[in-house]
Short mmCIF file of C-alpha atoms and ligand atoms in Angstrom, two decimals:
data_model
loop_
_atom_site.label_atom_id
_atom_site.label_comp_id
_atom_site.label_asym_id
_atom_site.label_seq_id
_atom_site.Cartn_x
_atom_site.Cartn_y
_atom_site.Cartn_z
CA MET O 220 46.36 19.65 9.66
CA ARG O 221 42.64 18.99 9.69
CA GLN O 222 40.66 21.00 7.15
CA LYS O 223 38.11 23.47 8.61
CA VAL O 224 34.73 22.36 7.30
CA VAL O 225 30.98 22.89 7.43
CA LEU O 226 29.16 19.61 8.07
CA ILE O 227 25.71 19.16 6.51
CA THR O 228 23.70 16.11 7.57
CA GLY O 229 20.70 15.05 5.52
CA ALA O 230 22.66 16.74 2.72
CA ASN O 231 20.72 15.08 -0.10
CA GLY O 232 17.38 16.28 1.24
CA GLU O 233 15.27 19.22 0.11
CA ILE O 234 16.94 21.87 2.28
CA GLY O 235 20.34 20.26 1.67
CA HIS O 236 20.11 20.83 -2.08
CA GLY O 237 19.40 24.52 -1.63
CA LEU O 238 21.90 25.01 1.19
CA ILE O 239 24.81 23.33 -0.61
CA ARG O 240 24.24 25.39 -3.74
CA HIS O 241 24.00 28.61 -1.71
CA LEU O 242 27.11 27.98 0.41
CA ALA O 243 29.15 26.83 -2.59
CA ASN O 244 28.12 29.92 -4.58
CA THR O 245 28.52 32.51 -1.82
CA THR O 246 31.24 31.28 0.54
CA GLY O 247 34.52 29.43 0.26
CA ALA O 248 33.27 26.92 2.79
CA ASN O 249 34.64 23.38 2.62
CA ILE O 250 31.46 21.33 2.80
CA VAL O 251 31.29 17.79 4.13
CA ALA O 252 27.97 16.33 3.04
CA LEU O 253 26.58 13.36 5.00
CA ASP O 254 23.48 11.39 4.10
CA VAL O 255 22.28 7.80 4.14
CA VAL O 256 21.98 7.99 0.35
CA PRO O 257 24.64 9.09 -2.14
CA LEU O 258 24.70 12.82 -2.84
CA ASP O 259 23.01 13.83 -6.10
CA LYS O 260 25.59 14.00 -8.89
CA SER O 261 24.65 17.63 -9.51
CA LEU O 262 25.91 18.57 -6.04
CA ARG O 263 29.11 16.54 -5.83
CA ASP O 264 31.37 19.17 -7.39
CA LEU O 265 30.09 21.70 -4.86
CA VAL O 266 31.31 19.86 -1.76
CA SER O 267 34.75 18.87 -0.48
CA THR O 268 33.54 15.38 0.21
CA TYR O 269 30.34 13.45 0.58
CA ILE O 270 29.87 10.54 2.91
CA VAL O 271 27.19 7.88 2.69
CA GLY O 272 26.48 7.07 6.31
CA ASP O 273 24.16 7.22 9.28
CA ILE O 274 24.15 9.81 12.07
CA LEU O 275 23.55 6.86 14.44
CA ASP O 276 26.95 5.41 13.47
CA GLN O 277 29.21 6.57 16.31
CA MET O 278 32.31 5.17 14.58
CA LEU O 279 31.54 7.20 11.46
CA LEU O 280 31.07 10.38 13.51
CA GLY O 281 34.31 9.62 15.35
CA ARG O 282 36.17 9.33 12.06
CA LEU O 283 34.65 12.62 10.90
CA VAL O 284 36.44 14.55 13.64
CA VAL O 285 39.69 12.71 12.98
CA GLU O 286 39.64 14.05 9.44
CA HIS O 287 37.96 17.43 9.84
CA GLU O 288 37.84 20.51 12.06
CA ILE O 289 34.10 21.22 12.08
CA SER O 290 33.20 24.89 12.54
CA THR O 291 29.48 24.73 11.77
CA ILE O 292 26.97 21.89 11.63
CA TYR O 293 23.73 22.22 9.66
CA HIS O 294 21.86 19.20 11.02
CA LEU O 295 19.15 18.64 8.41
CA ALA O 296 18.74 14.85 8.68
CA SER O 297 15.24 13.95 9.84
CA ILE O 298 12.27 11.63 9.32
CA LEU O 299 9.32 13.92 8.54
CA SER O 300 5.90 13.94 10.19
CA THR O 301 3.87 11.51 8.07
CA LYS O 302 6.68 9.00 7.52
CA ALA O 303 7.55 9.08 11.23
CA GLU O 304 4.02 7.95 12.16
CA TYR O 305 4.54 4.64 10.36
CA ASN O 306 7.46 3.78 12.64
CA PRO O 307 7.58 6.23 15.56
CA GLU O 308 10.34 4.41 17.43
CA THR O 309 12.67 4.39 14.44
CA ALA O 310 11.87 8.05 13.83
CA HIS O 311 12.72 8.78 17.47
CA ARG O 312 16.05 7.03 17.15
CA ILE O 313 17.00 8.95 14.01
CA ASN O 314 15.49 12.32 14.96
CA VAL O 315 16.55 12.37 18.63
CA GLU O 316 19.45 9.96 19.17
CA GLY O 317 20.98 11.16 15.90
CA THR O 318 20.73 14.74 17.08
CA LEU O 319 22.17 13.77 20.48
CA ASN O 320 25.17 12.16 18.76
CA LEU O 321 25.80 15.33 16.79
CA LEU O 322 25.39 17.60 19.81
CA ARG O 323 27.98 15.50 21.67
CA LEU O 324 30.30 15.75 18.68
CA ALA O 325 29.78 19.52 18.54
CA VAL O 326 30.56 19.97 22.24
CA GLU O 327 33.71 17.84 21.96
CA GLN O 328 34.82 19.78 18.90
CA SER O 329 34.14 23.08 20.71
CA GLN O 330 36.33 21.97 23.62
CA TRP O 331 39.09 20.76 21.28
CA GLN O 332 39.05 23.96 19.26
CA GLY O 333 38.57 26.33 22.18
CA THR O 334 35.71 27.99 20.31
CA SER O 335 32.02 27.16 20.03
CA VAL O 336 30.89 25.06 17.10
CA LYS O 337 27.69 26.51 15.63
CA PHE O 338 24.87 23.98 15.49
CA ILE O 339 22.10 25.09 13.13
CA TYR O 340 18.94 23.05 13.63
CA PRO O 341 15.77 23.22 11.50
CA SER O 342 12.75 22.72 13.72
CA SER O 343 9.19 22.87 12.46
CA ILE O 344 5.61 24.06 12.85
CA ALA O 345 5.04 20.41 13.76
CA ALA O 346 6.33 21.41 17.23
CA TYR O 347 2.92 23.09 17.70
CA GLY O 348 -0.28 21.28 18.66
CA ILE O 349 -3.41 23.47 18.71
CA PRO O 350 -6.16 21.40 20.40
CA SER O 351 -9.11 22.26 18.15
CA LEU O 352 -9.80 23.60 14.67
CA ASN O 353 -11.82 26.41 16.19
CA GLU O 354 -8.86 27.51 18.33
CA LYS O 355 -6.59 27.23 15.28
CA VAL O 356 -8.83 29.50 13.20
CA GLN O 357 -9.32 32.00 16.07
CA ALA O 358 -5.66 32.07 17.15
CA ARG O 359 -3.35 35.02 16.62
CA PRO O 360 -0.03 34.26 14.84
CA ALA O 361 1.74 31.73 17.08
CA THR O 362 4.83 32.82 19.00
CA GLU O 363 7.59 30.33 19.83
CA ASP O 364 6.27 29.60 23.34
CA GLN O 365 2.59 29.06 22.52
CA TRP O 366 0.69 25.80 21.76
CA CYS O 367 3.80 23.60 22.14
CA TYR O 368 1.91 20.30 22.48
CA PRO O 369 2.83 18.38 19.33
CA THR O 370 0.63 15.47 18.20
CA THR O 371 3.19 13.66 16.01
CA MET O 372 6.38 11.81 16.87
CA TYR O 373 8.23 14.15 14.51
CA GLY O 374 6.80 17.20 16.28
CA CYS O 375 7.70 15.74 19.68
CA ASN O 376 11.20 15.01 18.39
CA LYS O 377 11.65 18.52 17.04
CA LEU O 378 10.43 20.17 20.25
CA TYR O 379 12.62 17.92 22.43
CA CYS O 380 15.68 18.55 20.25
CA GLU O 381 15.12 22.30 20.63
CA HIS O 382 15.39 21.71 24.39
CA LEU O 383 18.39 19.40 23.94
CA GLY O 384 20.17 22.15 22.04
CA ARG O 385 19.38 24.67 24.76
CA TYR O 386 20.64 22.15 27.39
CA TYR O 387 23.92 21.44 25.58
CA SER O 388 24.46 25.15 25.05
CA THR O 389 23.78 26.11 28.66
CA TYR O 390 23.75 23.27 31.20
CA TYR O 391 25.79 20.37 29.81
CA ARG O 392 28.23 18.95 32.43
CA GLN O 393 26.91 21.54 34.90
CA LEU O 394 28.18 19.47 37.84
CA SER O 395 31.65 18.86 36.45
CA ALA O 396 34.73 20.43 38.01
CA ASP O 397 35.38 22.54 34.92
CA CYS O 398 31.75 23.63 34.60
CA GLY O 399 31.42 27.00 32.99
CA THR O 400 35.04 27.20 31.87
CA SER O 401 35.10 24.92 28.83
CA GLU O 402 33.62 25.84 25.47
CA THR O 403 30.26 24.44 24.49
CA VAL O 404 28.06 24.32 21.42
CA ASP O 405 26.40 27.41 19.95
CA PHE O 406 22.93 25.98 19.24
CA ARG O 407 20.58 27.98 17.00
CA SER O 408 17.22 26.73 15.70
CA ILE O 409 14.56 27.83 13.24
CA ARG O 410 10.96 26.62 13.28
CA PHE O 411 10.10 26.33 9.61
CA PRO O 412 6.64 26.43 8.03
CA GLY O 413 5.82 24.13 5.13
CA LEU O 414 8.66 24.44 2.60
CA ILE O 415 8.21 24.43 -1.17
CA SER O 416 11.12 23.89 -3.56
CA SER O 417 11.18 24.07 -7.34
CA GLU O 418 14.14 21.67 -7.44
CA THR O 419 12.95 18.77 -5.30
CA ILE O 420 9.70 17.14 -4.25
CA PRO O 421 9.32 16.35 -0.53
CA SER O 422 8.66 12.91 0.80
CA GLY O 423 7.01 11.99 4.05
CA GLY O 424 5.74 15.36 5.20
CA THR O 425 2.19 16.36 6.05
CA SER O 426 2.58 19.83 4.56
CA ASP O 427 3.65 18.19 1.28
CA TYR O 428 0.26 18.75 -0.41
CA GLY O 429 1.52 22.25 -1.32
CA PRO O 430 4.61 21.24 -3.30
CA GLU O 431 3.06 17.98 -4.48
CA MET O 432 0.13 19.87 -6.07
CA ILE O 433 2.39 22.24 -7.98
CA HIS O 434 4.81 19.61 -9.23
CA ALA O 435 1.96 17.27 -10.28
CA ALA O 436 0.13 20.06 -12.15
CA ALA O 437 3.28 21.01 -14.07
CA GLN O 438 3.68 17.39 -15.17
CA GLY O 439 0.02 17.04 -16.14
CA GLU O 440 -0.28 14.33 -13.53
CA GLU O 441 -3.49 13.76 -11.61
CA TYR O 442 -3.17 14.86 -7.98
CA SER O 443 -5.40 14.00 -5.05
CA CYS O 444 -5.02 16.68 -2.35
CA PHE O 445 -5.31 14.96 1.04
CA VAL O 446 -6.53 18.00 3.02
CA ARG O 447 -9.72 20.06 2.90
CA PRO O 448 -9.69 23.11 0.58
CA ALA O 449 -9.98 25.51 3.53
CA THR O 450 -6.91 24.04 5.29
CA THR O 451 -4.50 26.88 5.95
CA ILE O 452 -0.90 26.78 7.19
CA PRO O 453 2.18 28.98 6.69
CA PHE O 454 4.56 28.25 3.82
CA MET O 455 7.92 29.44 2.56
CA VAL O 456 9.91 28.80 -0.59
CA MET O 457 13.28 27.11 -0.33
CA PRO O 458 15.49 30.13 -1.17
CA ASP O 459 14.04 31.91 1.87
CA ALA O 460 14.54 28.83 4.05
CA VAL O 461 18.21 28.76 3.06
CA LYS O 462 18.46 32.52 3.61
CA ALA O 463 17.06 32.09 7.13
CA LEU O 464 19.52 29.31 8.02
CA VAL O 465 22.63 31.16 6.83
CA SER O 466 21.43 34.47 8.30
CA LEU O 467 20.91 32.92 11.73
CA GLU O 468 24.31 31.20 11.46
CA ALA O 469 25.98 34.53 10.69
CA ALA O 470 24.18 36.52 13.40
CA PRO O 471 26.39 37.81 16.25
CA ARG O 472 25.76 35.63 19.32
CA ASN O 473 25.16 38.70 21.49
CA ARG O 474 22.16 39.69 19.37
CA LEU O 475 20.32 36.43 19.95
CA SER O 476 17.84 36.50 22.82
CA GLN O 477 16.50 32.97 22.27
CA PHE O 478 17.58 29.58 20.93
CA VAL O 479 14.53 28.95 18.71
CA TYR O 480 13.06 31.36 16.17
CA ASN O 481 9.96 31.26 14.00
CA VAL O 482 10.26 32.38 10.41
CA THR O 483 7.48 32.59 7.86
CA SER O 484 6.58 34.09 4.50
CA PHE O 485 2.91 33.54 3.58
CA SER O 486 -0.11 31.53 4.73
CA LEU O 487 -2.41 30.02 2.13
CA SER O 488 -5.33 27.61 2.07
CA ALA O 489 -5.13 24.51 -0.09
CA GLN O 490 -7.88 26.08 -2.22
CA GLU O 491 -5.79 29.21 -2.76
CA ILE O 492 -2.82 27.09 -3.85
CA PHE O 493 -5.17 25.16 -6.15
CA ASP O 494 -6.43 28.41 -7.73
CA ILE O 495 -2.88 29.70 -8.35
CA VAL O 496 -1.76 26.37 -9.79
CA LEU O 497 -4.82 25.95 -12.04
CA LYS O 498 -4.28 29.43 -13.48
CA ALA O 499 -0.65 28.57 -14.28
CA PHE O 500 -1.38 25.04 -15.46
CA PRO O 501 -4.95 25.03 -16.85
CA LYS O 502 -4.77 21.33 -17.72
CA ALA O 503 -4.02 20.43 -14.12
CA LYS O 504 -6.07 17.47 -12.88
CA ILE O 505 -6.39 18.22 -9.18
CA HIS O 506 -9.16 17.09 -6.86
CA PHE O 507 -9.63 16.94 -3.09
CA ALA O 508 -9.86 13.60 -1.29
CA VAL O 509 -9.37 14.19 2.41
CA ASP O 510 -7.21 11.79 4.37
CA GLU O 511 -8.83 12.32 7.78
CA CYS O 512 -5.77 11.11 9.70
CA ARG O 513 -3.33 13.45 7.97
CA GLN O 514 -5.97 16.21 8.09
CA LYS O 515 -6.08 15.89 11.87
CA ILE O 516 -2.32 16.51 12.03
CA VAL O 517 -2.41 19.62 9.84
CA ASP O 518 -5.39 20.96 11.83
CA THR O 519 -3.12 21.19 14.91
CA TRP O 520 -0.58 23.40 13.13
CA PRO O 521 -1.07 27.19 13.32
CA GLU O 522 -2.47 29.16 10.39
CA LYS O 523 0.06 31.91 10.96
CA LEU O 524 3.43 32.30 12.71
CA ASP O 525 4.73 35.32 14.59
CA ASP O 526 8.32 35.81 13.39
CA SER O 527 8.86 39.16 15.11
CA ALA O 528 11.66 37.80 17.32
CA ALA O 529 13.72 36.78 14.26
CA ARG O 530 13.03 40.14 12.62
CA LYS O 531 14.17 41.96 15.75
CA ASP O 532 17.20 39.85 16.75
CA TRP O 533 18.78 39.04 13.39
CA ASP O 534 16.94 41.22 10.84
CA TRP O 535 14.99 38.35 9.31
CA ALA O 536 12.69 39.16 6.38
CA PRO O 537 11.62 36.88 3.52
CA GLU O 538 12.74 37.78 -0.01
CA TYR O 539 9.71 36.03 -1.47
CA ASP O 540 6.18 37.01 -0.51
CA CYS O 541 3.25 34.96 -1.85
CA ARG O 542 3.20 36.59 -5.27
CA ARG O 543 6.95 36.41 -5.85
CA SER O 544 7.10 32.86 -4.49
CA PHE O 545 4.75 31.56 -7.14
CA HIS O 546 5.21 33.93 -10.07
CA GLU O 547 8.95 34.60 -9.89
CA TYR O 548 10.22 31.36 -8.38
CA LEU O 549 7.99 28.28 -8.33
CA ILE O 550 5.94 28.46 -11.52
CA PRO O 551 8.74 29.54 -13.92
CA ALA O 552 11.29 27.09 -12.45
CA ILE O 553 8.88 24.15 -12.26
CA ARG O 554 7.52 24.88 -15.73
CA SER O 555 11.01 24.75 -17.18
CA ARG O 556 11.91 21.69 -15.12
CA TYR O 557 9.10 19.74 -16.79
CA GLN O 558 9.11 21.77 -20.03
CA THR O 559 5.45 22.55 -19.50
CA PRO O 560 4.18 24.84 -22.31
CA LYS O 561 2.54 28.13 -21.23
C1 LIG F 300 6.32 17.95 7.44
O1 LIG F 300 5.26 18.14 6.83
O2 LIG F 300 6.53 17.01 8.20
C2 LIG F 300 7.42 18.98 7.26
C3 LIG F 300 7.28 20.01 8.30
C4 LIG F 300 6.08 20.87 8.34
O3 LIG F 300 8.17 20.16 9.12
N1 LIG F 300 7.33 19.55 5.93
#
């Protein structure tokens, strides 16, 4: 018999680290971890199996369903906003065609199993595109249906994949004879703010100046912040990102009124992050050197998110506000990671 499993793509990424640890410590889930790089040794005992492979490899995905009965997919694999701009077409293939491959797999599995496979998809504030800095500063917290004019390939990919998930959940094979009778995928998506982890350092994102600043300061490394001090976007620490993903996965389907939900914790300017970091690491060597191109991207992302729909539909609330995020999670954990003296 095939083993019932939870499939995590992009398993060796930032969210993957936190999600694998959480699922292994709180559920008896059999985890199949898939990434294009080998899974970190520290995670290997926490998963049933890890596969080094590409979500564009149809043969690999085909073999996955021969071996496993997939109940939930956390599709984390993605090329982030800055990295995607260096090769937009490759990013499109990975971010969109990869997601399409997995949605097809999820629908086929749902039909085989006679029950919907849950497809949990991390979208992003990059799906937003506020036309001017003035409008960004004046805007109220953005709801899911406002300002959806992304200016990066990654943001376009994320927004389109939100719609793909809605299509596969609702309209796929709508002209077929068995339309409406066969099972389909249970797509659920979260639009994340900038994420900050104590365990990993991001690569290729445009919100990375937050985590990069903290990790550099704790190592006594010089850091050049590529956005203006006043630049403000929403952030969240990784434990809350993992909490949001597993909470949405566990929510009763009949409580969900939409496919895509904002979540957020706190919004800070780069200057405010600098001030917190300098207080914790007085020897930090941080200065500001604006990269105008990356600045233009961040200037299109909202300062604040409206997460009222998530709070109403599935009782979302962050565990870590700004103070707890830095003083109970980030600074202690990062200090010990680099053995930085107080
Ligand atoms: C990025 O900066 O590309 C990501 C994101 C905001 O989704 N961290």
